[in-house]
Amino acid sequence: MTFGDISIEQFRSQGEQVFNWISEYFQNLDDIPVTTPVSPQELRKRLKCALPEKAEPLEMIFRDFKERVVPYLTHWNHPRFFAYFPNTGSGPGILAETLAAALNVNLMKWSTAPSACALEEVVLDWVKQMVDYPFDSEGILTNGASLGSLFAMAAALHQVPGLDLRNKGLSGRSLPVFRVYQSEEAHSSLDRAALTLGIGLDNVVKVPVDTEYRLRPQHLEASIRKDRERGHLPFFVCATVGTTSTTSVDPLETIAAICRQEKLWLHVDASYAGFAKIVPELSPVVGDLSVADSLIVNPHKWLFNPMEISCLLWKPKGAFTQTFSLVPEYLRSPEDGGTDFMNLTPQLGRSFRALKLWYVIRSFGMEGLRERLREHVRLARWFADRVDEDPSFERLAPVPFSTVCFRVRSRDPNQFNTRLLQNLNRTGEIFLSDTKLRGNVALRFSVGNIRTEQKHVEDAWRLIKREASGIAHG
Ligand code: PLP
């Protein structure tokens, strides 16, 4: 029996193999299927193995990874992945993740990871510059937009005057009904936040949208007014910049004026489209993000960072500290003037997320990031033009960024397009997702992976046409 970690020699030789494999994976990605259909039962059977009592050679584990895990993945890093919002584990991001794992520092307090905490502040300041958010705002990196929005909703709730939620909580007292507002097209993470905080799904008011899927401010105003008349307590509005289905953009300034007037917390979910702010011609489409009391933007969506990293920024000074700060005896340490991130979130142990963002922004530069986002928008518009000029297809929403909602015209369009999606994804050539727009099945073609080029979008269009024609004539 030996103790301790694997030897340095073993680590070095395995590390070389792993990095060689990753390089080949990227080199050959174009030739492998984006996804391989396999039933959950079959997959569970293939991966099932007994709890290992004896140590196994790393070579064997690596072989199993290559032979039993990789072939049954949906490859998000694939250039022909066009579903949901595609993301990217870019080279610099992967290098940074590897280094962060090697250091394994814990950013709960400044003193537990000084330069890592300082770097988190540095990248948050960069993000503020990138999306034009006030420099004196506060912020934190979270694992994703869903938790970021949950934390924002919690902070907003704690800011409601006269409640003393911190000490008294929500139960066992007579309180008004808390109300949250968002458009019908906002992401379900806001519903989850309301669910988690005990607000209840019935109290998430879904404000109707206009013909371009943007929240209608006059309906927001009317809902708030009606709720106040009923004695409810409105406290939180979420506007979205880049909704999940169509990437529509809510009218931020009008919504912000309503929130100011009504003294409501405005949260802006710009998790997908927020970084489009760095592209001058897209900046007006994004709008003025600085109106948000809290803002979420996701480097793990459209900024080439591997999962998981999201930036949560807010303006009300101390709001998150007042909500989450709690320092037990075993975490007290001398004041060193640094930020103790554990006091801004319910999370204690935190990984070194800032490193990948630092690496990605530095290695591509603002210029490189800008050009890449621009190219994705160009590719999506190329695809939208093909849809628009083909009489057998129709586009179902505007394309402000890099996502196209479309369908094939048919006598039974929902059935036809559902079948088309299944057929397309079964080919393994491309991967698309769908949504429903006013009850109509819409296929979503989203460009966001750093490896996607013109030829991949052209291949995708050819395949979509072929499969659609196959169904129509089959
Ligand atoms: N908000 C929007 C608009 C989204 O599209 C998504 C996911 O696609 C989310 C929030 C949730 O993001 P995350 O997966 O980072 O929690």
mmCIF file of N, CA, C and O and ligand atoms in Angstrom, residues 84-85 143-149 185-190 240-245 269-272 296 298 300-301 307 309-310 444, ligand 1:
data_model
loop_
_atom_site.group_PDB
_atom_site.id
_atom_site.type_symbol
_atom_site.label_atom_id
_atom_site.label_comp_id
_atom_site.label_asym_id
_atom_site.label_seq_id
_atom_site.Cartn_x
_atom_site.Cartn_y
_atom_site.Cartn_z
ATOM 1 N N TYR A 84 -29.831 25.621 -28.492
ATOM 2 C CA TYR A 84 -29.887 26.469 -27.280
ATOM 3 C C TYR A 84 -29.088 27.757 -27.518
ATOM 4 O O TYR A 84 -29.231 28.390 -28.534
ATOM 5 N N PHE A 85 -28.195 28.112 -26.552
ATOM 6 C CA PHE A 85 -27.171 29.099 -26.859
ATOM 7 C C PHE A 85 -25.858 28.333 -26.851
ATOM 8 O O PHE A 85 -25.399 27.898 -25.787
ATOM 9 N N ASN A 143 -21.763 30.634 -10.647
ATOM 10 C CA ASN A 143 -21.611 29.510 -11.582
ATOM 11 C C ASN A 143 -22.490 29.670 -12.819
ATOM 12 O O ASN A 143 -22.228 29.088 -13.845
ATOM 13 N N GLY A 144 -23.562 30.470 -12.713
ATOM 14 C CA GLY A 144 -24.440 30.621 -13.866
ATOM 15 C C GLY A 144 -25.448 31.725 -13.629
ATOM 16 O O GLY A 144 -25.536 32.280 -12.527
ATOM 17 N N ALA A 145 -26.226 32.007 -14.678
ATOM 18 C CA ALA A 145 -27.212 33.089 -14.573
ATOM 19 C C ALA A 145 -28.357 32.711 -13.644
ATOM 20 O O ALA A 145 -28.923 33.568 -12.975
ATOM 21 N N SER A 146 -28.696 31.428 -13.606
ATOM 22 C CA SER A 146 -29.853 31.027 -12.788
ATOM 23 C C SER A 146 -29.600 31.354 -11.319
ATOM 24 O O SER A 146 -30.443 31.956 -10.653
ATOM 25 N N LEU A 147 -28.432 30.966 -10.825
ATOM 26 C CA LEU A 147 -28.142 31.265 -9.418
ATOM 27 C C LEU A 147 -27.916 32.758 -9.226
ATOM 28 O O LEU A 147 -28.317 33.327 -8.210
ATOM 29 N N GLY A 148 -27.293 33.419 -10.204
ATOM 30 C CA GLY A 148 -27.069 34.864 -10.101
ATOM 31 C C GLY A 148 -28.406 35.595 -9.951
ATOM 32 O O GLY A 148 -28.550 36.489 -9.115
ATOM 33 N N SER A 149 -29.392 35.196 -10.760
ATOM 34 C CA SER A 149 -30.703 35.852 -10.677
ATOM 35 C C SER A 149 -31.392 35.525 -9.361
ATOM 36 O O SER A 149 -32.080 36.370 -8.780
ATOM 37 N N GLU A 185 -41.676 35.973 -22.111
ATOM 38 C CA GLU A 185 -40.539 35.344 -22.799
ATOM 39 C C GLU A 185 -39.298 35.248 -21.910
ATOM 40 O O GLU A 185 -38.250 34.783 -22.363
ATOM 41 N N ALA A 186 -39.380 35.720 -20.661
ATOM 42 C CA ALA A 186 -38.204 35.674 -19.779
ATOM 43 C C ALA A 186 -37.844 34.227 -19.450
ATOM 44 O O ALA A 186 -38.675 33.319 -19.567
ATOM 45 N N HIS A 187 -36.620 34.039 -19.008
ATOM 46 C CA HIS A 187 -36.133 32.675 -18.759
ATOM 47 C C HIS A 187 -36.746 32.065 -17.498
ATOM 48 O O HIS A 187 -37.019 32.772 -16.526
ATOM 49 N N SER A 188 -36.914 30.755 -17.522
ATOM 50 C CA SER A 188 -37.533 30.056 -16.393
ATOM 51 C C SER A 188 -36.705 30.149 -15.113
ATOM 52 O O SER A 188 -37.195 29.835 -14.022
ATOM 53 N N SER A 189 -35.450 30.593 -15.223
ATOM 54 C CA SER A 189 -34.623 30.695 -14.006
ATOM 55 C C SER A 189 -35.229 31.697 -13.022
ATOM 56 O O SER A 189 -35.054 31.570 -11.817
ATOM 57 N N LEU A 190 -35.967 32.692 -13.546
ATOM 58 C CA LEU A 190 -36.612 33.660 -12.650
ATOM 59 C C LEU A 190 -37.770 33.003 -11.905
ATOM 60 O O LEU A 190 -37.983 33.267 -10.723
ATOM 61 N N THR A 240 -35.199 41.432 -19.939
ATOM 62 C CA THR A 240 -34.234 40.534 -20.585
ATOM 63 C C THR A 240 -33.627 41.180 -21.825
ATOM 64 O O THR A 240 -34.338 41.780 -22.627
ATOM 65 N N VAL A 241 -32.324 41.030 -21.941
ATOM 66 C CA VAL A 241 -31.621 41.454 -23.162
ATOM 67 C C VAL A 241 -31.129 40.170 -23.824
ATOM 68 O O VAL A 241 -30.130 39.588 -23.405
ATOM 69 N N GLY A 242 -31.887 39.703 -24.785
ATOM 70 C CA GLY A 242 -31.565 38.423 -25.428
ATOM 71 C C GLY A 242 -32.370 37.309 -24.796
ATOM 72 O O GLY A 242 -31.814 36.467 -24.080
ATOM 73 N N THR A 243 -33.692 37.301 -25.053
ATOM 74 C CA THR A 243 -34.516 36.244 -24.461
ATOM 75 C C THR A 243 -34.131 34.883 -25.060
ATOM 76 O O THR A 243 -33.608 34.812 -26.179
ATOM 77 N N THR A 244 -34.448 33.849 -24.325
ATOM 78 C CA THR A 244 -33.965 32.523 -24.696
ATOM 79 C C THR A 244 -34.544 32.040 -26.029
ATOM 80 O O THR A 244 -33.815 31.475 -26.840
ATOM 81 N N SER A 245 -35.820 32.278 -26.260
ATOM 82 C CA SER A 245 -36.402 31.758 -27.503
ATOM 83 C C SER A 245 -35.946 32.549 -28.722
ATOM 84 O O SER A 245 -35.457 31.991 -29.691
ATOM 85 N N ASP A 269 -31.479 40.537 -17.114
ATOM 86 C CA ASP A 269 -30.876 39.263 -17.503
ATOM 87 C C ASP A 269 -30.323 39.424 -18.918
ATOM 88 O O ASP A 269 -31.063 39.329 -19.898
ATOM 89 N N ALA A 270 -29.021 39.717 -18.977
ATOM 90 C CA ALA A 270 -28.357 39.846 -20.288
ATOM 91 C C ALA A 270 -27.364 38.708 -20.417
ATOM 92 O O ALA A 270 -26.263 38.866 -20.960
ATOM 93 N N SER A 271 -27.764 37.541 -19.901
ATOM 94 C CA SER A 271 -26.791 36.446 -19.805
ATOM 95 C C SER A 271 -26.277 36.021 -21.176
ATOM 96 O O SER A 271 -25.098 35.729 -21.322
ATOM 97 N N TYR A 272 -27.146 36.021 -22.182
ATOM 98 C CA TYR A 272 -26.659 35.660 -23.520
ATOM 99 C C TYR A 272 -26.077 36.870 -24.264
ATOM 100 O O TYR A 272 -24.950 36.831 -24.748
ATOM 101 N N ILE A 296 -26.938 40.543 -15.011
ATOM 102 C CA ILE A 296 -26.227 39.272 -15.160
ATOM 103 C C ILE A 296 -25.753 39.116 -16.614
ATOM 104 O O ILE A 296 -26.512 39.342 -17.545
ATOM 105 N N ASN A 298 -23.130 36.398 -19.001
ATOM 106 C CA ASN A 298 -22.504 35.070 -18.869
ATOM 107 C C ASN A 298 -21.310 34.865 -19.796
ATOM 108 O O ASN A 298 -21.505 34.593 -20.985
ATOM 109 N N HIS A 300 -19.822 32.235 -19.925
ATOM 110 C CA HIS A 300 -19.911 30.842 -20.409
ATOM 111 C C HIS A 300 -20.999 30.668 -21.477
ATOM 112 O O HIS A 300 -21.251 29.552 -21.909
ATOM 113 N N LYS A 301 -21.627 31.769 -21.885
ATOM 114 C CA LYS A 301 -22.514 31.659 -23.048
ATOM 115 C C LYS A 301 -21.771 32.178 -24.284
ATOM 116 O O LYS A 301 -21.349 31.402 -25.111
ATOM 117 N N MET A 307 -17.745 26.277 -19.219
ATOM 118 C CA MET A 307 -18.674 26.266 -18.099
ATOM 119 C C MET A 307 -17.863 26.157 -16.806
ATOM 120 O O MET A 307 -16.893 25.392 -16.787
ATOM 121 N N ILE A 309 -19.326 29.991 -15.571
ATOM 122 C CA ILE A 309 -18.960 31.325 -15.104
ATOM 123 C C ILE A 309 -19.975 32.376 -15.576
ATOM 124 O O ILE A 309 -20.328 32.446 -16.749
ATOM 125 N N SER A 310 -20.442 33.134 -14.627
ATOM 126 C CA SER A 310 -21.419 34.177 -14.889
ATOM 127 C C SER A 310 -21.035 35.377 -14.023
ATOM 128 O O SER A 310 -20.507 35.202 -12.925
ATOM 129 N N ARG A 444 -34.679 26.639 -33.719
ATOM 130 C CA ARG A 444 -33.717 27.700 -33.378
ATOM 131 C C ARG A 444 -32.351 27.334 -33.945
ATOM 132 O O ARG A 444 -31.864 26.229 -33.709
HETATM 133 N N1 PLP B 1 -31.278 33.605 -18.801
HETATM 134 C C1 PLP B 1 -31.374 33.393 -20.121
HETATM 135 C C2 PLP B 1 -31.925 34.484 -21.003
HETATM 136 C C3 PLP B 1 -30.968 32.176 -20.674
HETATM 137 O O1 PLP B 1 -31.105 31.959 -21.980
HETATM 138 C C4 PLP B 1 -30.439 31.181 -19.817
HETATM 139 C C5 PLP B 1 -29.982 29.890 -20.363
HETATM 140 O O2 PLP B 1 -29.888 29.687 -21.535
HETATM 141 C C6 PLP B 1 -30.357 31.446 -18.444
HETATM 142 C C7 PLP B 1 -30.785 32.670 -17.976
HETATM 143 C C8 PLP B 1 -29.799 30.436 -17.500
HETATM 144 O O3 PLP B 1 -28.428 30.452 -17.614
HETATM 145 P P1 PLP B 1 -27.457 29.488 -16.780
HETATM 146 O O4 PLP B 1 -27.452 28.194 -17.533
HETATM 147 O O5 PLP B 1 -26.152 30.195 -16.784
HETATM 148 O O6 PLP B 1 -28.029 29.340 -15.416
#
